[in-house]
Coordinates of C-alpha atoms (C1' of nucleotides) in Angstrom, one line a residue:
Chain S
X1 CA 0.0 0.0 0.0
X2 CA 1.4 3.4 -1.0
X3 CA 0.8 6.8 0.8
X4 CA -1.8 7.6 -1.8
X5 CA -3.8 4.6 -0.9
X6 CA -4.5 5.7 2.7
X7 CA -6.5 8.8 3.8
X8 CA -6.6 10.0 7.4
X9 CA -9.4 12.3 8.3
X10 CA -9.1 13.0 12.0
X11 CA -9.4 9.6 13.6
X12 CA -11.0 8.1 10.6
X13 CA -8.8 6.0 8.3
X14 CA -9.7 4.9 4.8
X15 CA -7.7 2.4 2.7
X16 CA -8.1 2.2 -1.0
X17 CA -9.2 -1.3 -2.0
X18 CA -9.2 -0.4 -5.7
X19 CA -10.4 2.4 -7.9
X20 CA -13.4 4.1 -6.3
X21 CA -13.5 1.7 -3.3
X22 CA -12.3 2.9 0.1
X23 CA -12.5 0.7 3.2
X24 CA -12.7 1.9 6.8
X25 CA -11.1 -1.1 8.7
X26 CA -13.0 -2.5 11.6
X27 CA -11.9 -1.3 15.0
X28 CA -13.2 -0.9 18.5
X29 CA -16.9 -1.8 18.7
X30 CA -17.5 -1.7 15.0
X31 CA -19.3 -4.9 14.0
X32 CA -18.1 -4.8 10.4
X33 CA -15.9 -2.5 8.3
X34 CA -17.3 0.3 6.3
X35 CA -16.9 1.2 2.6
X36 CA -17.1 4.4 0.7
X37 CA -17.6 4.2 -3.0
X38 CA -16.2 7.4 -4.5
X39 CA -13.7 9.1 -6.7
X40 CA -11.0 11.2 -5.1
X41 CA -13.0 14.3 -6.1
X42 CA -16.2 13.1 -4.5
X43 CA -14.4 11.8 -1.4
X44 CA -13.0 15.3 -0.9
X45 CA -16.7 16.5 -0.6
X46 CA -17.9 13.6 1.4
X47 CA -15.3 14.2 4.1
X48 CA -16.5 17.8 4.7
X49 CA -19.4 17.0 7.0
X50 CA -20.2 14.2 9.4
X51 CA -20.9 11.5 6.7
X52 CA -17.8 9.4 7.5
X53 CA -18.4 9.5 11.3
X54 CA -22.1 8.6 10.7
X55 CA -21.0 5.7 8.5
X56 CA -18.7 4.4 11.2
X57 CA -21.5 4.7 13.7
X58 CA -23.8 2.7 11.5
X59 CA -21.4 -0.3 11.7
X60 CA -22.4 -0.6 15.3
X61 CA -26.0 -1.6 14.5
X62 CA -26.8 -5.1 15.6
X63 CA -26.8 -7.7 12.8
X64 CA -25.0 -5.4 10.3
X65 CA -23.7 -7.6 7.5
X66 CA -20.5 -7.3 5.4
X67 CA -20.1 -3.6 5.6
X68 CA -21.9 -0.3 5.9
X69 CA -21.7 1.5 2.6
X70 CA -21.6 5.1 1.5
X71 CA -22.6 5.8 -2.1
X72 CA -20.7 8.4 -4.2
X73 CA -23.4 11.1 -3.5
X74 CA -23.3 10.5 0.3
X75 CA -23.8 13.3 2.7
X76 CA -24.7 13.8 6.4
X77 CA -28.2 12.9 7.5
X78 CA -30.3 12.1 10.6
X79 CA -28.1 9.5 12.3
X80 CA -27.4 7.4 9.2
X81 CA -25.8 9.1 6.2
X82 CA -28.0 10.0 3.1
X83 CA -26.5 7.8 0.4
X84 CA -26.1 5.0 2.9
X85 CA -26.8 1.3 2.6
X86 CA -26.9 -1.0 5.6
X87 CA -28.1 -4.6 5.6
X88 CA -29.0 -6.2 8.9
X89 CA -30.0 -9.7 9.7
X90 CA -33.8 -10.2 10.0
X91 CA -33.4 -12.6 12.8
X92 CA -30.5 -11.4 14.9
X93 CA -30.3 -7.8 13.6
X94 CA -32.5 -4.8 13.9
X95 CA -34.5 -2.2 12.0
X96 CA -33.7 1.4 12.3
X97 CA -36.1 4.2 11.2
X98 CA -33.2 6.8 11.0
X99 CA -31.6 4.5 8.5
X100 CA -34.6 4.6 6.3
X101 CA -35.2 8.4 6.6
X102 CA -38.0 10.7 7.5
X103 CA -39.4 10.7 4.0
X104 CA -40.4 7.0 3.7
X105 CA -40.3 6.0 0.1
X106 CA -39.1 9.2 -1.2
X107 CA -38.4 8.2 -4.8
X108 CA -38.5 8.9 -8.5
X109 CA -40.5 7.8 -11.4
X110 CA -40.1 8.5 -15.1
X111 CA -42.8 8.6 -17.7
X112 CA -42.0 8.4 -21.4
X113 CA -43.8 10.3 -24.2
X114 CA -43.4 10.0 -28.0
X115 CA -43.1 13.8 -28.3
X116 CA -39.8 15.2 -29.5
X117 CA -38.2 18.4 -28.2
X118 CA -38.9 20.1 -31.5
X119 CA -42.6 19.4 -31.1
X120 CA -42.6 20.8 -27.6
X121 CA -40.5 23.9 -28.2
X122 CA -42.5 27.1 -28.1
X123 CA -45.0 25.6 -25.6
X124 CA -42.8 25.7 -22.6
X125 CA -44.5 28.6 -20.8
X126 CA -48.0 27.2 -21.4
X127 CA -46.9 23.8 -20.2
X128 CA -45.1 24.9 -17.1
X129 CA -48.1 27.1 -16.1
X130 CA -50.6 24.3 -16.7
X131 CA -48.5 21.8 -14.7
X132 CA -48.1 24.3 -11.9
X133 CA -51.8 25.1 -11.9
X134 CA -52.9 21.4 -11.8
X135 CA -50.4 19.7 -9.6
X136 CA -50.5 20.6 -6.0
X137 CA -47.1 21.6 -4.5
X138 CA -45.6 23.3 -1.5
X139 CA -45.9 22.7 2.3
X140 CA -49.1 21.7 4.0
X141 CA -52.3 20.2 2.6
X142 CA -54.1 20.1 -0.7
X143 CA -53.8 17.1 -3.0
X144 CA -55.3 15.8 -6.2
X145 CA -57.5 13.5 -4.1
X146 CA -59.2 15.0 -1.0
X147 CA -59.8 11.8 1.0
X148 CA -60.8 10.7 4.5
X149 CA -59.1 8.3 6.9
X150 CA -61.0 5.3 5.5
X151 CA -59.6 6.0 2.0
X152 CA -56.1 6.5 3.5
X153 CA -56.5 3.0 5.0
X154 CA -57.3 1.6 1.6
X155 CA -54.3 3.4 0.0
X156 CA -52.0 2.2 2.8
X157 CA -53.0 -1.5 2.5
X158 CA -53.4 -1.7 -1.3
X159 CA -51.0 0.7 -2.9
X160 CA -51.3 1.5 -6.6
X161 CA -54.1 -1.0 -7.0
X162 CA -56.3 1.5 -5.1
X163 CA -55.4 4.1 -7.8
X164 CA -56.3 1.6 -10.5
X165 CA -59.7 1.0 -9.1
X166 CA -60.5 4.7 -8.9
X167 CA -59.4 5.6 -12.4
X168 CA -56.0 7.1 -11.6
X169 CA -53.9 4.4 -13.2
X170 CA -53.9 1.7 -15.9
X171 CA -52.7 -1.9 -15.5
X172 CA -49.4 -1.2 -17.1
X173 CA -48.5 1.4 -14.5
X174 CA -48.5 -1.3 -11.8
X175 CA -46.3 -3.6 -13.9
X176 CA -43.7 -0.8 -14.2
X177 CA -43.2 0.1 -10.6
X178 CA -40.8 -1.3 -8.0
X179 CA -42.8 -4.1 -6.3
X180 CA -45.7 -3.4 -8.6
X181 CA -46.5 -0.4 -6.4
X182 CA -47.6 -2.6 -3.5
X183 CA -45.9 -3.9 -0.4
X184 CA -48.0 -6.7 1.0
X185 CA -46.4 -6.4 4.5
X186 CA -48.2 -3.1 5.0
X187 CA -50.1 -2.8 8.2
X188 CA -52.4 0.3 8.3
X189 CA -53.2 -0.4 11.9
X190 CA -49.6 0.3 12.8
X191 CA -49.9 3.8 11.3
X192 CA -51.1 6.4 13.9
X193 CA -54.3 8.3 13.5
X194 CA -52.2 11.5 13.5
X195 CA -50.2 10.2 10.6
X196 CA -53.4 9.4 8.7
X197 CA -54.8 12.8 9.4
X198 CA -51.7 14.4 8.0
X199 CA -51.9 12.3 4.9
X200 CA -55.6 12.4 4.1
X201 CA -55.4 15.8 2.2
X202 CA -51.9 15.3 0.8
X203 CA -52.6 12.4 -1.7
X204 CA -51.3 13.6 -5.0
X205 CA -49.0 16.5 -3.9
X206 CA -45.4 17.2 -4.6
X207 CA -44.4 18.8 -1.3
X208 CA -41.5 21.1 -1.0
X209 CA -37.7 21.1 -0.7
X210 CA -35.9 19.1 -3.4
X211 CA -39.2 17.5 -4.7
X212 CA -40.2 18.5 -8.2
X213 CA -41.8 17.5 -11.4
X214 CA -39.7 18.0 -14.5
X215 CA -40.3 17.7 -18.2
X216 CA -37.0 16.7 -19.8
X217 CA -35.5 15.8 -23.1
X218 CA -33.1 12.9 -23.8
X219 CA -29.8 14.4 -24.8
X220 CA -27.3 11.4 -24.8
X221 CA -27.7 7.7 -25.3
X222 CA -24.8 5.6 -23.9
X223 CA -26.1 2.1 -24.3
X224 CA -28.2 1.9 -27.4
X225 CA -29.4 -1.7 -26.9
X226 CA -30.6 -1.0 -23.3
X227 CA -32.1 2.4 -24.2
X228 CA -34.1 0.6 -26.9
X229 CA -35.4 -1.9 -24.3
X230 CA -36.4 1.0 -22.1
X231 CA -38.1 2.8 -25.0
X232 CA -35.7 5.8 -24.9
X233 CA -34.0 7.7 -27.7
X234 CA -32.4 11.0 -28.3
X235 CA -34.6 14.2 -28.4
X236 CA -37.5 12.3 -26.8
X237 CA -39.5 14.2 -24.1
X238 CA -39.8 12.4 -20.7
X239 CA -41.3 13.4 -17.4
X240 CA -39.6 12.9 -14.1
X241 CA -41.4 13.0 -10.8
X242 CA -39.5 13.2 -7.5
X243 CA -41.5 13.1 -4.2
X244 CA -42.4 10.9 -1.2
X245 CA -44.9 10.2 1.5
X246 CA -45.4 13.8 2.7
X247 CA -46.5 14.4 6.3
X248 CA -47.8 10.8 6.6
X249 CA -44.3 9.2 6.2
X250 CA -42.7 11.9 8.3
X251 CA -45.2 11.2 11.2
X252 CA -44.6 7.4 11.0
X253 CA -40.9 8.0 11.4
X254 CA -41.4 10.4 14.3
X255 CA -43.8 8.1 16.0
X256 CA -41.6 5.1 15.9
X257 CA -38.3 6.9 16.7
X258 CA -40.0 8.1 19.9
X259 CA -41.4 4.7 20.8
X260 CA -38.2 2.8 20.0
X261 CA -36.1 5.2 22.1
X262 CA -38.4 4.6 25.0
X263 CA -38.9 0.9 24.8
X264 CA -35.5 -0.2 23.6
X265 CA -33.3 2.1 25.7
X266 CA -30.8 -0.8 26.3
X267 CA -30.0 -1.1 22.6
X268 CA -29.9 2.7 22.4
X269 CA -27.3 2.8 25.1
X270 CA -25.0 0.5 23.1
X271 CA -25.1 2.8 20.0
X272 CA -22.7 5.7 19.5
X273 CA -25.5 8.0 18.3
X274 CA -29.0 8.2 19.7
X275 CA -30.3 9.1 16.2
X276 CA -29.6 5.5 15.1
X277 CA -32.3 4.2 17.5
X278 CA -33.2 0.7 16.4
X279 CA -35.8 -2.0 17.3
X280 CA -34.3 -5.5 17.7
X281 CA -35.4 -8.0 15.0
X282 CA -38.3 -10.0 16.1
X283 CA -39.5 -7.5 18.7
X284 CA -43.1 -6.2 18.5
X285 CA -41.9 -2.8 17.7
X286 CA -39.7 -4.0 14.8
X287 CA -42.7 -5.8 13.4
X288 CA -45.0 -2.8 13.9
X289 CA -42.5 -0.3 12.4
X290 CA -41.9 -2.6 9.4
X291 CA -45.7 -2.8 8.8
X292 CA -46.2 1.0 9.2
X293 CA -43.2 1.7 7.0
X294 CA -44.5 -0.6 4.3
X295 CA -47.9 1.2 4.5
X296 CA -46.2 4.6 4.1
X297 CA -44.3 3.1 1.1
X298 CA -47.7 2.3 -0.5
X299 CA -48.9 5.8 0.2
X300 CA -45.9 7.3 -1.6
X301 CA -46.4 5.1 -4.6
X302 CA -50.0 6.2 -4.9
X303 CA -48.9 9.8 -4.4
X304 CA -46.5 9.6 -7.4
X305 CA -49.1 7.7 -9.4
X306 CA -51.7 10.4 -8.9
X307 CA -49.3 13.1 -10.0
X308 CA -48.3 11.1 -13.0
X309 CA -51.8 10.5 -14.1
X310 CA -52.7 14.1 -13.7
X311 CA -49.7 15.0 -15.8
X312 CA -51.1 12.9 -18.6
X313 CA -54.3 15.0 -18.5
X314 CA -52.3 18.3 -18.5
X315 CA -50.4 17.1 -21.6
X316 CA -53.7 16.2 -23.3
X317 CA -55.0 19.8 -22.8
X318 CA -51.8 21.5 -23.8
X319 CA -51.1 19.3 -26.9
X320 CA -54.7 18.5 -27.9
X321 CA -54.1 14.7 -28.1
X322 CA -55.0 11.7 -26.0
X323 CA -52.2 10.6 -23.6
X324 CA -52.3 7.1 -25.1
X325 CA -51.6 8.6 -28.5
X326 CA -48.6 10.4 -27.0
X327 CA -47.6 7.0 -25.5
X328 CA -47.2 8.5 -22.0
X329 CA -46.2 5.2 -20.3
X330 CA -44.4 4.7 -17.1
X331 CA -40.8 3.6 -17.6
X332 CA -40.2 2.7 -13.9
X333 CA -40.6 4.0 -10.3
X334 CA -37.8 3.5 -7.8
X335 CA -37.8 4.1 -4.1
X336 CA -34.8 5.6 -2.5
X337 CA -35.7 5.8 1.2
X338 CA -36.7 2.3 2.3
X339 CA -35.9 -0.8 4.2
X340 CA -36.8 -4.1 2.7
X341 CA -36.5 -7.8 3.5
X342 CA -34.4 -9.2 0.7
X343 CA -32.3 -12.4 0.3
X344 CA -28.6 -11.9 -0.4
X345 CA -25.6 -14.1 -0.8
X346 CA -23.3 -13.5 2.2
X347 CA -20.1 -15.5 2.0
X348 CA -21.8 -18.2 0.0
X349 CA -24.8 -18.4 2.3
X350 CA -28.3 -17.1 1.4
X351 CA -29.5 -14.8 4.1
X352 CA -32.6 -12.7 4.6
X353 CA -31.7 -9.1 5.5
X354 CA -33.3 -5.8 6.1
X355 CA -31.6 -3.8 3.4
X356 CA -31.8 -0.2 4.5
X357 CA -31.4 2.2 1.6
X358 CA -31.4 5.8 2.6
X359 CA -30.8 8.1 -0.3
X360 CA -29.8 5.0 -2.2
X361 CA -31.6 3.2 -5.1
X362 CA -32.1 -0.5 -5.7
X363 CA -30.0 -1.5 -8.7
X364 CA -30.8 -5.1 -9.4
X365 CA -29.1 -6.6 -12.5
X366 CA -30.8 -8.9 -15.0
X367 CA -32.0 -12.2 -13.6
X368 CA -33.2 -11.1 -10.1
X369 CA -36.6 -12.6 -9.5
X370 CA -38.0 -9.3 -8.1
X371 CA -37.8 -7.6 -11.5
X372 CA -40.9 -7.2 -13.6
X373 CA -40.9 -9.3 -16.7
X374 CA -40.2 -6.3 -19.0
X375 CA -36.8 -5.8 -17.4
X376 CA -35.8 -9.3 -16.1
X377 CA -33.4 -9.9 -19.0
X378 CA -31.9 -6.4 -19.2
X379 CA -31.8 -5.2 -15.5
X380 CA -33.9 -2.7 -13.7
X381 CA -34.1 0.9 -14.8
X382 CA -32.6 3.3 -12.2
X383 CA -33.5 7.0 -12.2
X384 CA -31.0 9.5 -10.9
X385 CA -32.3 13.0 -10.6
X386 CA -29.7 15.8 -10.9
X387 CA -30.3 19.5 -10.3
X388 CA -32.7 21.6 -12.3
X389 CA -29.9 23.1 -14.2
X390 CA -27.9 20.0 -14.9
X391 CA -30.3 17.2 -15.9
X392 CA -30.7 13.6 -14.8
X393 CA -29.7 10.0 -15.8
X394 CA -31.4 6.7 -16.4
X395 CA -29.1 3.8 -15.5
X396 CA -29.5 0.0 -15.6
X397 CA -28.8 -2.3 -12.6
X398 CA -25.2 -3.3 -12.9
X399 CA -23.8 -6.8 -12.7
X400 CA -21.6 -6.0 -9.7
X401 CA -24.3 -4.4 -7.6
X402 CA -25.2 -7.6 -5.7
X403 CA -21.5 -8.2 -4.8
X404 CA -20.6 -4.6 -3.8
X405 CA -23.8 -2.9 -2.5
X406 CA -26.6 -5.4 -1.8
X407 CA -27.9 -4.4 -5.2
X408 CA -27.8 -0.6 -4.8
X409 CA -26.5 2.6 -6.3
X410 CA -26.6 6.4 -5.8
X411 CA -29.8 8.4 -5.8
X412 CA -28.9 11.8 -7.0
X413 CA -26.3 14.5 -7.0
X414 CA -26.3 15.3 -3.3
X415 CA -26.1 18.8 -1.7
X416 CA -22.9 20.6 -1.2
X417 CA -24.2 23.4 1.1
X418 CA -27.0 23.9 3.6
X419 CA -30.3 25.5 2.7
X420 CA -29.5 28.5 4.8
X421 CA -26.2 29.0 3.0
X422 CA -27.9 28.6 -0.3
X423 CA -30.4 31.4 0.5
X424 CA -27.4 33.6 1.3
X425 CA -25.6 32.8 -1.9
X426 CA -28.6 32.9 -4.3
X427 CA -31.7 34.9 -5.1
X428 CA -34.6 32.8 -6.4
X429 CA -35.8 35.2 -9.2
X430 CA -32.3 35.6 -10.5
X431 CA -31.7 31.8 -10.7
X432 CA -35.1 31.4 -12.4
X433 CA -34.3 34.1 -15.0
X434 CA -30.8 32.8 -15.7
X435 CA -32.1 29.3 -16.2
X436 CA -34.6 30.5 -18.7
X437 CA -32.4 33.0 -20.6
X438 CA -29.2 30.9 -20.7
X439 CA -30.5 27.3 -20.8
X440 CA -34.1 27.6 -22.0
X441 CA -35.2 25.9 -18.7
X442 CA -38.6 27.1 -17.4
X443 CA -39.0 26.9 -13.7
X444 CA -42.1 27.7 -11.6
X445 CA -42.2 27.4 -7.8
X446 CA -44.5 28.3 -4.9
X447 CA -41.7 30.2 -3.3
X448 CA -38.6 32.0 -4.5
X449 CA -36.7 30.7 -1.5
X450 CA -37.2 27.2 -2.7
X451 CA -35.6 28.0 -6.0
X452 CA -32.6 29.6 -4.2
X453 CA -32.3 26.5 -1.9
X454 CA -32.4 24.3 -4.9
X455 CA -30.1 26.4 -7.2
X456 CA -28.0 24.2 -9.5
X457 CA -24.8 25.4 -7.7
X458 CA -25.8 23.8 -4.4
X459 CA -25.5 20.3 -5.9
X460 CA -22.6 18.0 -6.6
X461 CA -21.7 17.1 -10.1
X462 CA -24.2 14.4 -11.1
X463 CA -22.0 13.4 -14.0
X464 CA -19.2 12.5 -11.6
X465 CA -21.6 10.5 -9.3
X466 CA -22.9 8.6 -12.2
X467 CA -19.4 8.0 -13.7
X468 CA -18.4 6.3 -10.4
X469 CA -21.6 4.1 -10.5
X470 CA -20.9 3.2 -14.1
X471 CA -17.2 2.4 -13.6
X472 CA -17.9 0.2 -10.6
X473 CA -20.6 -1.7 -12.5
X474 CA -23.3 -1.1 -9.9
X475 CA -25.5 1.1 -12.2
X476 CA -24.7 1.4 -15.9
X477 CA -25.3 4.7 -17.8
X478 CA -28.1 4.3 -20.3
X479 CA -29.3 7.9 -21.2
X480 CA -28.8 11.4 -19.9
X481 CA -31.6 14.0 -19.9
X482 CA -31.7 17.8 -19.7
X483 CA -34.5 19.9 -18.1
X484 CA -37.2 21.7 -20.1
X485 CA -39.8 22.7 -17.5
X486 CA -39.7 22.3 -13.8
X487 CA -42.3 22.8 -11.1
X488 CA -41.7 22.6 -7.4
X489 CA -42.8 23.7 -4.0
Chain Y
dA1 C1' -37.8 15.9 4.1
dT2 C1' -41.4 18.2 7.6
dG3 C1' -48.3 21.9 9.7
dT4 C1' -39.0 23.6 10.0
dC5 C1' -40.8 22.6 18.6
dC6 C1' -46.0 19.8 22.2

DNA sequence: ATGTCC
């Protein structure tokens, strides 16, 4: 090992295993080593906040298997880093709400169209206004569906099938969603009344922060054969939707963190950070949290489904054609804040694990039984949103993902500065005008502050994040897109 | 992320 193969950041030591793979050796009470998957450039950003310390803390969780992993877009989060993957044994391990995240099943879906950028050009203002007027966004209530608690119960237990029954989906939408838009382990009774009350008027709403809906055009195709399988080609218009489970998921996380802290204080005492609070596998609370989390996952899938279906109607009005004629079909929907029971090979043994992916995307390669038939032979589509000035990527689950990351890759570009800092450095209206005048990107938001907080300059280089994913073979580049219209909270 | 503290 040469000097360049070792990095010392305070008391944290990283050793280069090979290109883009850094290992934090096991020491003290760490149960396993940790790994950071990053280029030198991204590692230099990752080391700036508490990410590495949080990653080390995560290795203390009971039942942690192989290693705790930080993705190339990793940054500091609540307890467990955003961009973190941790797999714990479902019998001897634990489940940790902070390692899933507050926004349960925050995720991304992409819808294709058969429109080209040339056909859309000139209609950007009308389209962005129509989308903004018809798709609820921002903090607080107001959704596409104004429901009651009974309806919320149906959504929680049935997922996208509920949307299908009520005319907000077609069969093909279910077939092109992670888990077919339905987690059977959902237990609506484990979701508090308060959480349901928060969710009942938020079904079909974007929310705020980094959530958005973006019309994009495909600018680059890297793997022609896979792009063809995904129905993607250069100059095609696509729609990307990024949002989660709103107040409902947030309340589920809050409720269970509080209960777990109280009822499993002994486990809490053994952890280096109280924010990692976890329920031991097999305990009543672990079961309840898993059921509630799965219910919140279903809620988020319905949320994205309602927004997508409404988007079809908006396009119909703006372009004067039926959505079916514009072939507005769902490519795929991926979750990036989730914990799931999955079977993985660990040292030659098949084991069932809770795979916590917090700000990390499932990236299963061809052949995994969980994949829908459309993608079983090619690998799952992965959608990686970048900033509103940079564009996004579609990847394909890479052949090394099961070995390296429990079948996971990055989830986005990752912030480089706080929201407070961003508001000091940027002015929303200026950002909006520059995007329009210099890049022909039309942005409309509820609040100028949100535009400032989400200015392209506050994000890491999505190209660099994706390059690392591609070179490691965990998620392979398929196409790149560029923003056309963006609406947000 | 989030009715940005019950």
